[in-house]
Amino acid sequence: MPKNKGKGGKNRKRGKNEADDEKRELIFKEDGQEYAQVLRMLGNGRCEAMCIDGTKRLCHIRGKMHKKVWIAAGDIILVGLRDYQDDKADVILKYMPDEARLLKAYGELPENTRLNEGLRFVGSASDMLFIPKGTRKESMFWESLIFDDMNVL
């Protein structure tokens, strides 16, 4: 059996999180970059995103972000465009929700961009029930509402 020569296993790597809580400077797009909103995750470090210029692109998550920054559908990201492939891009940065709101306020993102795409509000203001969109819980909730309405009649 070979001797362990490292400083720890995967659990040690899991504990590291590079200052997730502290504020960072807002990064704007430069030449050859574009803002995009993630449509769906494809696996294998890839996602499908709709860029602000109206093009749907297949995006590759760079190795520095892989397994460190979790990207989900609806997130606002900064992608680097490729000179040789217009339909593909590389994810450079994921914006936190407060940073995405600032980008929208500064006019960098269009007004019709929906920032909280992942959650759907259901009920009145007193209920405050949030259900993750596209989940089994959501379908069960709507089925129960439909069947309750049918039983009332």
PDB file of C-alpha atoms in Angstrom:
ATOM      1  CA  MET A   1       0.000   0.000   0.000  1.00  0.00           C
ATOM      2  CA  PRO A   2       1.411   3.447  -0.899  1.00  0.00           C
ATOM      3  CA  LYS A   3       1.870   6.000   1.851  1.00  0.00           C
ATOM      4  CA  ASN A   4      -0.395   9.039   1.933  1.00  0.00           C
ATOM      5  CA  LYS A   5       1.733  12.008   0.964  1.00  0.00           C
ATOM      6  CA  GLY A   6      -0.931  14.710   0.820  1.00  0.00           C
ATOM      7  CA  LYS A   7      -2.306  16.958   3.511  1.00  0.00           C
ATOM      8  CA  GLY A   8      -5.779  15.442   3.571  1.00  0.00           C
ATOM      9  CA  GLY A   9      -8.573  14.059   1.483  1.00  0.00           C
ATOM     10  CA  LYS A  10     -11.683  15.429  -0.147  1.00  0.00           C
ATOM     11  CA  ASN A  11     -13.242  16.425   3.184  1.00  0.00           C
ATOM     12  CA  ARG A  12     -10.404  18.891   3.745  1.00  0.00           C
ATOM     13  CA  LYS A  13     -11.092  20.405   0.332  1.00  0.00           C
ATOM     14  CA  ARG A  14     -14.800  20.634   1.140  1.00  0.00           C
ATOM     15  CA  GLY A  15     -14.104  22.791   4.191  1.00  0.00           C
ATOM     16  CA  LYS A  16     -12.377  25.493   2.170  1.00  0.00           C
ATOM     17  CA  ASN A  17     -14.534  28.301   0.896  1.00  0.00           C
ATOM     18  CA  GLU A  18     -12.716  31.370  -0.350  1.00  0.00           C
ATOM     19  CA  ALA A  19     -14.355  34.192   1.654  1.00  0.00           C
ATOM     20  CA  ASP A  20     -17.890  33.575   0.425  1.00  0.00           C
ATOM     21  CA  ASP A  21     -19.484  36.030   2.865  1.00  0.00           C
ATOM     22  CA  GLU A  22     -17.462  39.177   2.310  1.00  0.00           C
ATOM     23  CA  LYS A  23     -18.390  41.805  -0.268  1.00  0.00           C
ATOM     24  CA  ARG A  24     -16.448  41.896  -3.502  1.00  0.00           C
ATOM     25  CA  GLU A  25     -16.109  44.601  -6.105  1.00  0.00           C
ATOM     26  CA  LEU A  26     -18.745  44.506  -8.843  1.00  0.00           C
ATOM     27  CA  ILE A  27     -17.183  43.343 -12.106  1.00  0.00           C
ATOM     28  CA  PHE A  28     -18.620  44.718 -15.342  1.00  0.00           C
ATOM     29  CA  LYS A  29     -18.284  43.108 -18.770  1.00  0.00           C
ATOM     30  CA  GLU A  30     -15.372  43.967 -21.002  1.00  0.00           C
ATOM     31  CA  ASP A  31     -14.769  43.521 -24.722  1.00  0.00           C
ATOM     32  CA  GLY A  32     -15.281  39.870 -25.690  1.00  0.00           C
ATOM     33  CA  GLN A  33     -17.520  39.173 -22.675  1.00  0.00           C
ATOM     34  CA  GLU A  34     -21.291  39.080 -22.249  1.00  0.00           C
ATOM     35  CA  TYR A  35     -23.871  38.749 -19.462  1.00  0.00           C
ATOM     36  CA  ALA A  36     -26.046  35.639 -19.588  1.00  0.00           C
ATOM     37  CA  GLN A  37     -28.756  33.864 -17.623  1.00  0.00           C
ATOM     38  CA  VAL A  38     -28.474  30.113 -17.097  1.00  0.00           C
ATOM     39  CA  LEU A  39     -31.350  28.217 -18.724  1.00  0.00           C
ATOM     40  CA  ARG A  40     -30.404  24.716 -17.590  1.00  0.00           C
ATOM     41  CA  MET A  41     -27.495  22.715 -16.294  1.00  0.00           C
ATOM     42  CA  LEU A  42     -26.276  19.978 -18.625  1.00  0.00           C
ATOM     43  CA  GLY A  43     -23.727  18.191 -16.432  1.00  0.00           C
ATOM     44  CA  ASN A  44     -20.045  17.565 -17.089  1.00  0.00           C
ATOM     45  CA  GLY A  45     -19.231  21.189 -16.233  1.00  0.00           C
ATOM     46  CA  ARG A  46     -21.513  22.644 -18.900  1.00  0.00           C
ATOM     47  CA  CYS A  47     -24.689  24.699 -18.965  1.00  0.00           C
ATOM     48  CA  GLU A  48     -27.002  26.252 -21.503  1.00  0.00           C
ATOM     49  CA  ALA A  49     -27.344  30.028 -21.146  1.00  0.00           C
ATOM     50  CA  MET A  50     -29.244  32.804 -22.889  1.00  0.00           C
ATOM     51  CA  CYS A  51     -26.928  35.739 -23.450  1.00  0.00           C
ATOM     52  CA  ILE A  52     -28.168  39.317 -23.231  1.00  0.00           C
ATOM     53  CA  ASP A  53     -27.448  39.761 -26.951  1.00  0.00           C
ATOM     54  CA  GLY A  54     -30.209  37.182 -27.640  1.00  0.00           C
ATOM     55  CA  THR A  55     -28.004  34.181 -28.488  1.00  0.00           C
ATOM     56  CA  LYS A  56     -28.397  30.821 -26.760  1.00  0.00           C
ATOM     57  CA  ARG A  57     -24.932  29.427 -26.009  1.00  0.00           C
ATOM     58  CA  LEU A  58     -23.427  26.247 -24.625  1.00  0.00           C
ATOM     59  CA  CYS A  59     -21.203  27.390 -21.758  1.00  0.00           C
ATOM     60  CA  HIS A  60     -18.259  25.567 -20.204  1.00  0.00           C
ATOM     61  CA  ILE A  61     -17.618  26.150 -16.480  1.00  0.00           C
ATOM     62  CA  ARG A  62     -13.923  26.839 -15.984  1.00  0.00           C
ATOM     63  CA  GLY A  63     -11.872  24.569 -13.752  1.00  0.00           C
ATOM     64  CA  LYS A  64     -11.295  27.219 -11.078  1.00  0.00           C
ATOM     65  CA  MET A  65     -15.065  27.420 -10.504  1.00  0.00           C
ATOM     66  CA  HIS A  66     -15.805  23.709 -10.919  1.00  0.00           C
ATOM     67  CA  LYS A  67     -17.078  22.191  -7.613  1.00  0.00           C
ATOM     68  CA  LYS A  68     -16.376  25.485  -5.812  1.00  0.00           C
ATOM     69  CA  VAL A  69     -19.006  27.854  -7.210  1.00  0.00           C
ATOM     70  CA  TRP A  70     -22.394  26.208  -7.623  1.00  0.00           C
ATOM     71  CA  ILE A  71     -24.390  27.424 -10.607  1.00  0.00           C
ATOM     72  CA  ALA A  72     -28.109  26.773 -10.969  1.00  0.00           C
ATOM     73  CA  ALA A  73     -30.803  27.609 -13.517  1.00  0.00           C
ATOM     74  CA  GLY A  74     -31.765  31.279 -13.374  1.00  0.00           C
ATOM     75  CA  ASP A  75     -28.363  32.548 -12.186  1.00  0.00           C
ATOM     76  CA  ILE A  76     -26.765  35.558 -13.855  1.00  0.00           C
ATOM     77  CA  ILE A  77     -23.246  34.799 -15.119  1.00  0.00           C
ATOM     78  CA  LEU A  78     -20.485  36.542 -17.032  1.00  0.00           C
ATOM     79  CA  VAL A  79     -19.275  34.558 -20.036  1.00  0.00           C
ATOM     80  CA  GLY A  80     -16.257  34.956 -22.244  1.00  0.00           C
ATOM     81  CA  LEU A  81     -17.111  34.709 -25.929  1.00  0.00           C
ATOM     82  CA  ARG A  82     -14.997  32.580 -28.255  1.00  0.00           C
ATOM     83  CA  ASP A  83     -13.577  34.075 -31.436  1.00  0.00           C
ATOM     84  CA  TYR A  84     -13.803  30.815 -33.341  1.00  0.00           C
ATOM     85  CA  GLN A  85     -17.157  29.434 -32.040  1.00  0.00           C
ATOM     86  CA  ASP A  86     -20.111  31.794 -31.760  1.00  0.00           C
ATOM     87  CA  ASP A  87     -22.465  29.223 -30.208  1.00  0.00           C
ATOM     88  CA  LYS A  88     -20.098  28.365 -27.307  1.00  0.00           C
ATOM     89  CA  ALA A  89     -18.747  30.401 -24.385  1.00  0.00           C
ATOM     90  CA  ASP A  90     -16.812  30.025 -21.124  1.00  0.00           C
ATOM     91  CA  VAL A  91     -18.244  30.937 -17.697  1.00  0.00           C
ATOM     92  CA  ILE A  92     -15.960  33.482 -16.068  1.00  0.00           C
ATOM     93  CA  LEU A  93     -17.983  34.604 -13.049  1.00  0.00           C
ATOM     94  CA  LYS A  94     -21.253  33.928 -11.262  1.00  0.00           C
ATOM     95  CA  TYR A  95     -22.985  36.991  -9.852  1.00  0.00           C
ATOM     96  CA  MET A  96     -24.539  36.803  -6.378  1.00  0.00           C
ATOM     97  CA  PRO A  97     -28.227  37.852  -6.226  1.00  0.00           C
ATOM     98  CA  ASP A  98     -27.435  41.294  -4.776  1.00  0.00           C
ATOM     99  CA  GLU A  99     -24.804  41.871  -7.491  1.00  0.00           C
ATOM    100  CA  ALA A 100     -27.329  40.896 -10.179  1.00  0.00           C
ATOM    101  CA  ARG A 101     -29.820  43.407  -8.758  1.00  0.00           C
ATOM    102  CA  LEU A 102     -27.119  46.104  -8.879  1.00  0.00           C
ATOM    103  CA  LEU A 103     -26.333  45.242 -12.519  1.00  0.00           C
ATOM    104  CA  LYS A 104     -30.012  45.627 -13.352  1.00  0.00           C
ATOM    105  CA  ALA A 105     -30.183  48.941 -11.481  1.00  0.00           C
ATOM    106  CA  TYR A 106     -27.118  50.245 -13.369  1.00  0.00           C
ATOM    107  CA  GLY A 107     -28.786  49.342 -16.684  1.00  0.00           C
ATOM    108  CA  GLU A 108     -26.289  46.613 -17.611  1.00  0.00           C
ATOM    109  CA  LEU A 109     -29.086  44.006 -17.718  1.00  0.00           C
ATOM    110  CA  PRO A 110     -32.363  44.603 -19.587  1.00  0.00           C
ATOM    111  CA  GLU A 111     -35.481  45.435 -17.577  1.00  0.00           C
ATOM    112  CA  ASN A 112     -37.266  42.247 -18.697  1.00  0.00           C
ATOM    113  CA  THR A 113     -34.588  40.024 -17.063  1.00  0.00           C
ATOM    114  CA  ARG A 114     -36.140  37.978 -14.239  1.00  0.00           C
ATOM    115  CA  LEU A 115     -33.557  37.653 -11.486  1.00  0.00           C
ATOM    116  CA  ASN A 116     -35.389  35.292  -9.119  1.00  0.00           C
ATOM    117  CA  GLU A 117     -36.286  32.694 -11.751  1.00  0.00           C
ATOM    118  CA  GLY A 118     -35.662  29.706  -9.485  1.00  0.00           C
ATOM    119  CA  LEU A 119     -38.471  30.301  -6.977  1.00  0.00           C
ATOM    120  CA  ARG A 120     -42.149  30.860  -7.559  1.00  0.00           C
ATOM    121  CA  PHE A 121     -44.315  32.718  -5.015  1.00  0.00           C
ATOM    122  CA  VAL A 122     -47.619  31.046  -4.226  1.00  0.00           C
ATOM    123  CA  GLY A 123     -50.407  32.420  -2.058  1.00  0.00           C
ATOM    124  CA  SER A 124     -51.190  35.768  -0.494  1.00  0.00           C
ATOM    125  CA  ALA A 125     -48.744  38.015   1.319  1.00  0.00           C
ATOM    126  CA  SER A 126     -49.827  36.592   4.680  1.00  0.00           C
ATOM    127  CA  ASP A 127     -49.084  33.005   3.577  1.00  0.00           C
ATOM    128  CA  MET A 128     -45.570  33.613   2.157  1.00  0.00           C
ATOM    129  CA  LEU A 129     -45.132  30.136   0.679  1.00  0.00           C
ATOM    130  CA  PHE A 130     -42.189  29.637  -1.679  1.00  0.00           C
ATOM    131  CA  ILE A 131     -42.020  26.473  -3.755  1.00  0.00           C
ATOM    132  CA  PRO A 132     -39.001  25.599  -5.931  1.00  0.00           C
ATOM    133  CA  LYS A 133     -40.099  25.804  -9.569  1.00  0.00           C
ATOM    134  CA  GLY A 134     -40.129  22.583 -11.594  1.00  0.00           C
ATOM    135  CA  THR A 135     -39.980  20.232  -8.611  1.00  0.00           C
ATOM    136  CA  ARG A 136     -42.204  17.374  -7.516  1.00  0.00           C
ATOM    137  CA  LYS A 137     -43.357  19.528  -4.581  1.00  0.00           C
ATOM    138  CA  GLU A 138     -44.687  22.132  -6.998  1.00  0.00           C
ATOM    139  CA  SER A 139     -46.684  19.591  -9.017  1.00  0.00           C
ATOM    140  CA  MET A 140     -48.070  18.023  -5.821  1.00  0.00           C
ATOM    141  CA  PHE A 141     -49.083  21.484  -4.595  1.00  0.00           C
ATOM    142  CA  TRP A 142     -50.973  22.317  -7.796  1.00  0.00           C
ATOM    143  CA  GLU A 143     -52.615  18.856  -7.890  1.00  0.00           C
ATOM    144  CA  SER A 144     -53.832  19.294  -4.316  1.00  0.00           C
ATOM    145  CA  LEU A 145     -55.279  22.713  -5.192  1.00  0.00           C
ATOM    146  CA  ILE A 146     -57.096  21.320  -8.242  1.00  0.00           C
ATOM    147  CA  PHE A 147     -58.482  18.301  -6.396  1.00  0.00           C
ATOM    148  CA  ASP A 148     -59.521  20.420  -3.398  1.00  0.00           C
ATOM    149  CA  ASP A 149     -61.454  22.704  -5.729  1.00  0.00           C
ATOM    150  CA  MET A 150     -63.117  19.672  -7.360  1.00  0.00           C
ATOM    151  CA  ASN A 151     -64.132  18.204  -3.983  1.00  0.00           C
ATOM    152  CA  VAL A 152     -65.722  21.472  -2.898  1.00  0.00           C
ATOM    153  CA  LEU A 153     -68.212  21.362  -5.759  1.00  0.00           C
TER     154      LEU A 153
END
